C-alpha positions as CSV (number, residue, x, y, z in Angstrom):
1,M,88.2,34.7,-47.4
2,T,84.9,35.9,-46.1
3,S,81.5,35.0,-47.3
4,T,79.8,38.3,-46.4
5,V,78.3,40.5,-49.1
6,P,78.6,44.2,-48.6
7,W,75.2,45.8,-48.2
8,N,74.4,48.9,-50.0
9,R,71.3,50.7,-49.0
10,D,71.0,52.8,-52.1
11,A,71.4,49.8,-54.3
12,M,68.5,48.1,-52.6
13,R,66.3,51.1,-53.0
14,D,67.1,51.4,-56.6
15,A,66.3,47.7,-57.1
16,A,63.0,48.1,-55.4
17,T,62.0,51.1,-57.5
18,A,63.3,49.6,-60.7
19,P,60.7,49.2,-63.5
20,G,59.1,45.7,-63.6
21,T,59.3,45.1,-59.9
22,E,56.5,45.7,-57.5
23,A,56.8,48.2,-54.7
24,P,56.4,46.6,-51.3
25,R,53.0,47.2,-49.8
26,E,52.6,49.3,-46.8
27,R,51.3,47.8,-43.6
28,H,48.0,49.1,-42.4
29,L,47.9,50.2,-38.8
30,R,45.1,49.3,-36.4
31,I,43.8,50.8,-33.2
32,A,45.5,49.3,-30.2
33,G,42.3,48.9,-28.2
34,T,40.7,46.3,-30.4
35,P,43.0,43.3,-29.5
36,A,42.6,44.1,-25.8
37,R,38.8,43.8,-26.0
38,R,39.1,40.5,-27.8
39,Q,41.4,39.3,-25.1
40,R,39.0,40.4,-22.4
41,R,36.2,38.6,-24.2
42,A,38.3,35.5,-24.5
43,A,39.1,35.7,-20.8
44,L,35.4,36.0,-19.9
45,S,34.2,33.1,-22.0
46,P,35.9,30.4,-19.9
47,L,34.4,32.0,-16.8
48,I,30.9,32.0,-18.3
49,G,31.4,28.4,-19.4
50,A,32.4,27.3,-15.9
51,L,29.5,29.1,-14.4
52,T,27.1,27.5,-16.9
53,A,28.6,24.1,-16.1
54,V,28.2,24.6,-12.4
55,G,24.6,25.8,-12.9
56,V,23.8,22.7,-14.9
57,V,25.3,20.4,-12.3
58,L,23.4,22.1,-9.5
59,A,20.2,21.8,-11.5
60,I,20.8,18.1,-12.1
61,L,21.5,17.6,-8.4
62,G,18.3,19.5,-7.5
63,V,16.2,17.4,-9.8
64,Q,17.7,14.2,-8.4
65,L,17.1,15.4,-4.9
66,G,13.4,16.2,-5.7
67,L,13.0,12.7,-7.3
68,S,14.5,11.0,-4.3
69,I,12.2,12.9,-2.0
70,M,9.1,11.9,-4.1
71,V,10.2,8.2,-4.2
72,S,10.8,8.0,-0.5
73,Q,7.4,9.7,0.2
74,G,5.8,7.1,-2.0
75,A,7.5,4.4,0.0
76,Y,6.2,5.8,3.3
77,E,2.7,6.0,1.8
78,T,2.9,2.4,0.6
79,R,4.1,1.2,4.0
80,A,1.2,3.1,5.7
81,L,-1.3,1.5,3.3
82,E,0.1,-1.9,3.9
83,I,-0.2,-1.5,7.7
84,E,-3.8,-0.2,7.2
85,Q,-4.6,-3.2,5.0
86,R,-3.2,-5.6,7.6
87,D,-5.3,-4.0,10.3
88,L,-8.4,-4.1,8.2
89,M,-7.8,-7.8,7.4
90,R,-7.6,-8.5,11.2
91,V,-10.8,-6.6,11.8
92,E,-12.5,-8.6,9.0
93,R,-11.3,-11.9,10.5
94,V,-12.7,-11.0,13.9
95,L,-16.0,-9.9,12.4
96,Q,-16.2,-13.1,10.3
97,Q,-15.6,-15.1,13.5
98,N,-18.4,-13.2,15.2
99,V,-20.7,-13.9,12.3
100,E,-19.9,-17.6,12.5
101,K,-20.5,-17.6,16.3
102,L,-23.9,-15.8,15.9
103,S,-25.0,-18.2,13.1
104,S,-24.2,-21.3,15.2
105,P,-27.2,-23.6,16.0
106,Q,-26.7,-23.1,19.8
107,N,-27.0,-19.3,19.4
108,L,-30.0,-19.5,17.1
109,A,-31.8,-21.9,19.5
110,E,-31.1,-19.7,22.5
111,N,-32.3,-16.6,20.7
112,A,-35.5,-18.4,19.6
113,A,-36.2,-19.5,23.2
114,A,-35.5,-15.9,24.5
115,L,-38.1,-14.6,21.9
116,G,-40.7,-17.1,23.2
117,M,-40.5,-19.7,20.5
118,V,-41.3,-23.3,21.6
119,Q,-39.9,-26.4,20.0
120,N,-42.4,-29.0,18.7
121,S,-41.4,-32.4,20.0
122,H,-43.6,-34.2,17.4
123,P,-43.3,-32.3,14.1
124,A,-45.6,-33.0,11.2
125,S,-44.9,-32.5,7.5
126,L,-47.1,-32.0,4.5
127,R,-46.6,-34.1,1.4
128,L,-47.3,-31.9,-1.6
129,S,-48.0,-34.6,-4.2
130,D,-51.3,-35.6,-2.6
131,G,-51.7,-33.2,0.3
132,A,-51.4,-35.8,3.0
133,V,-50.2,-34.8,6.5
134,L,-47.4,-37.0,7.8
135,G,-47.0,-37.1,11.6
136,D,-49.4,-36.5,14.5
137,L,-50.7,-32.9,14.7
138,D,-52.5,-33.5,18.0
139,S,-49.4,-34.5,20.0
140,P,-48.7,-32.1,22.9
141,T,-45.6,-29.8,22.7
142,T,-43.1,-29.8,25.5
143,E,-40.8,-27.1,26.9
144,A,-38.0,-26.1,24.6
145,A,-35.1,-28.4,25.1
146,D,-31.9,-26.7,26.1
147,N,-28.8,-27.0,24.1
148,L,-27.2,-30.3,24.7
149,I,-23.8,-29.2,23.5
150,P,-22.7,-25.9,25.1
151,N,-20.8,-23.4,23.0
152,A,-18.1,-21.7,25.1
153,T,-17.4,-19.1,22.4
154,L,-20.9,-17.6,22.9
155,E,-20.3,-16.5,26.5
156,N,-19.4,-12.9,25.5
157,M,-22.0,-12.7,22.7
158,P,-25.3,-10.9,23.3
159,V,-28.7,-12.5,23.0
160,V,-32.0,-11.1,21.8
161,D,-34.6,-10.5,24.5
162,A,-38.5,-10.6,24.1
163,D,-38.4,-6.9,23.0
164,G,-35.9,-7.6,20.2
165,L,-33.1,-5.8,22.0
166,L,-29.6,-7.2,22.6
167,V,-28.9,-8.0,26.2
168,D,-26.1,-9.8,28.0
169,R,-26.3,-13.6,27.8
170,G,-26.2,-13.9,31.6
171,S,-29.3,-11.8,32.3
172,G,-33.0,-12.8,32.3
173,Q,-34.3,-15.9,30.5
174,A,-31.1,-16.2,28.5
175,G,-29.1,-16.6,31.7
176,A,-31.5,-19.3,33.0
177,A,-31.3,-21.1,29.7
178,A,-27.5,-20.9,29.7
179,A,-27.3,-22.1,33.3
180,A,-29.6,-25.0,32.5
181,S,-27.6,-25.9,29.4
182,Q,-24.5,-26.4,31.4
183,D,-26.1,-29.2,33.5
184,P,-26.3,-32.5,31.6
185,P,-30.0,-33.2,30.8
186,V,-29.7,-36.9,31.9
187,P,-27.1,-38.0,34.3
188,W,-25.2,-41.1,33.0
189,E,-25.4,-44.3,35.0
190,G,-23.5,-47.5,34.5
191,K,-20.8,-48.4,32.1
192,L,-20.3,-46.9,28.7
193,P,-21.8,-49.0,26.0
194,A,-19.3,-50.6,23.7
195,P,-19.8,-52.4,20.4
196,S,-19.5,-56.2,20.6
197,T,-16.6,-57.6,18.8
198,R,-15.8,-61.1,17.9
């Protein structure tokens, strides 16, 4: 026994055209070129996406490279400014040392002697409360005493001459004053005094 049903084409057509049954709809045909264009567009869109992604990555790399260059340039400028600040601090230190040398009492005394000033060995003072003069105004003045304590740091520093110009310390009156200041004013004789102890 077979389970096949005989197929009758005419019976099928009559069943399809029988009243109360719907006729099968016909299929609409399309132009064959439309699906090909869609496939081409679909094939182009991954390529455009890939090119866009590559462009974005290159733009990010370019921005990062530019920022790296700017940061490294700033580091070089900072280093140059630090070196310049260090050099300026050294110059300031040297100038401060020169100011301290020039303001030393030995330098001021030598400059005053070079300008013709004379020390008063018996100074007098005026008391403002009653106008009294303390000290002897008639006492004679002596030659300017040389510096008793020489200052070796002043050897390279200039001194002011009588015209108010800076000259070397070894020339003229300043040189004579410096040579005299190197000799002790009173040679020491005998033993050094010592305090008495019990």
